Tab-separated table of C-alpha atoms in Angstrom:
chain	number	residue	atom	x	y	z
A	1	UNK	CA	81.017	68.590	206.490
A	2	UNK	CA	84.580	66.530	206.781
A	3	UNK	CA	85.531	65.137	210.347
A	4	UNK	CA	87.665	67.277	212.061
A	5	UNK	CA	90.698	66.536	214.592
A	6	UNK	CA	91.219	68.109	217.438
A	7	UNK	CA	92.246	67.650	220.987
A	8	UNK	CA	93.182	64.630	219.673
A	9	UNK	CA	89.801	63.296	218.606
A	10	UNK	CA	88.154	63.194	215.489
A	11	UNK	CA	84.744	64.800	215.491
A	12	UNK	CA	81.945	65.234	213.443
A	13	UNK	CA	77.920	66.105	214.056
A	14	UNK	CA	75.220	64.574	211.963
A	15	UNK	CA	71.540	66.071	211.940
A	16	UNK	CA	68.856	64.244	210.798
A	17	UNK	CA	64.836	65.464	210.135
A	18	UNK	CA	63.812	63.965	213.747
A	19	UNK	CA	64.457	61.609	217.099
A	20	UNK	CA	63.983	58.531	215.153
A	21	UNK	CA	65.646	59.431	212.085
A	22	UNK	CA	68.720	60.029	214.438
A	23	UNK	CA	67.874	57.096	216.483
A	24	UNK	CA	67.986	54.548	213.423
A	25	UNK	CA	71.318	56.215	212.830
A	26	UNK	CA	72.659	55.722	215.815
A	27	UNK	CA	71.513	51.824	215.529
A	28	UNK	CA	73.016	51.300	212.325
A	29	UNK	CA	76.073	52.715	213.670
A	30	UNK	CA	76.194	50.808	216.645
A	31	UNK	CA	76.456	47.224	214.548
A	32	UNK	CA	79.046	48.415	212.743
A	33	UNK	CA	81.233	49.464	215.339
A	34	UNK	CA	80.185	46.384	217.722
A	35	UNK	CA	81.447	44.152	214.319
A	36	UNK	CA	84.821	46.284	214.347
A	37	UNK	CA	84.924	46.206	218.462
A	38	UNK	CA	85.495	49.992	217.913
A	39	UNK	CA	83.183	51.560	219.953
A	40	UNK	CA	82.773	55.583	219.319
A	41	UNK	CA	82.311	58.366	222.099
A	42	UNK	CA	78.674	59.852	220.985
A	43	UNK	CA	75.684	61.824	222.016
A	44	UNK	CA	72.446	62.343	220.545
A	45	UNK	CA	70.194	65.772	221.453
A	46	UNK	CA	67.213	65.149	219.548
A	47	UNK	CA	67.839	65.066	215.846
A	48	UNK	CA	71.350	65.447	216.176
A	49	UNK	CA	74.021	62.532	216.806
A	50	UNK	CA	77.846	64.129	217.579
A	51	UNK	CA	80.974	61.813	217.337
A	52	UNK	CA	83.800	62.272	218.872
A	53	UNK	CA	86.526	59.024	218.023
A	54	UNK	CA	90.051	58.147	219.331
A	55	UNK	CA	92.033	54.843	220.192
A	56	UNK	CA	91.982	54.472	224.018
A	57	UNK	CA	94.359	51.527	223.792
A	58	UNK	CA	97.100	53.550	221.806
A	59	UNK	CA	96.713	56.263	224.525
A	60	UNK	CA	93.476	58.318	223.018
A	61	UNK	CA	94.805	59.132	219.995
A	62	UNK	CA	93.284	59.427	216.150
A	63	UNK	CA	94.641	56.189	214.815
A	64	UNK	CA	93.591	54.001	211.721
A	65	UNK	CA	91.040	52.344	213.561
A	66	UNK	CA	89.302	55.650	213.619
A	67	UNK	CA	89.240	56.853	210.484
A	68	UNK	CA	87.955	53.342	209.318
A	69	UNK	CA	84.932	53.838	211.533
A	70	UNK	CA	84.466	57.161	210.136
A	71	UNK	CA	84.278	56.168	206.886
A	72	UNK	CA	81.669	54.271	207.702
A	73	UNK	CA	80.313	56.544	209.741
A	74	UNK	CA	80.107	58.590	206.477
A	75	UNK	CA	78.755	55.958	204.265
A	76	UNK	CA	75.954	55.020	206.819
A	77	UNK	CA	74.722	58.807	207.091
């Protein structure tokens, strides 16, 4: 599944087999974006982690900054 954008946001939904499976996700995602001081909008629901990403500096928009961080979002999965 790609990302889509809408309202302005990039979104995308992972599932994984379980909690922790989706937990160690989340972790792994969570240095990355705390190294790129882009910090996504997420939730997690068991075994499933949802993204939704936008700039709030450039006014909540998709920018750049975004799609880096879901690519490696993506490569991290």
């Amino acid at each position: 599944m790609e990302w889509k954008t809408e309202n302005n946001k990039l979104k995308k939904t992972f599932t994984f087999k379980d909690f922790t499976e989706a937990f160690g996700f989340m972790t792994k995602v969570a240095i990355v974006a705390e190294k790129m001081n882009h910090h996504p909008t997420w939730t997690n629901t068991w075994n499933t982690v949802a993204f939704e990403l936008s700039t709030h500096d450039a006014g909540n928009i998709v920018t750049d900054r975004d799609r880096k961080l879901a690519d490696a979002i993506d490569k991290l999965a």
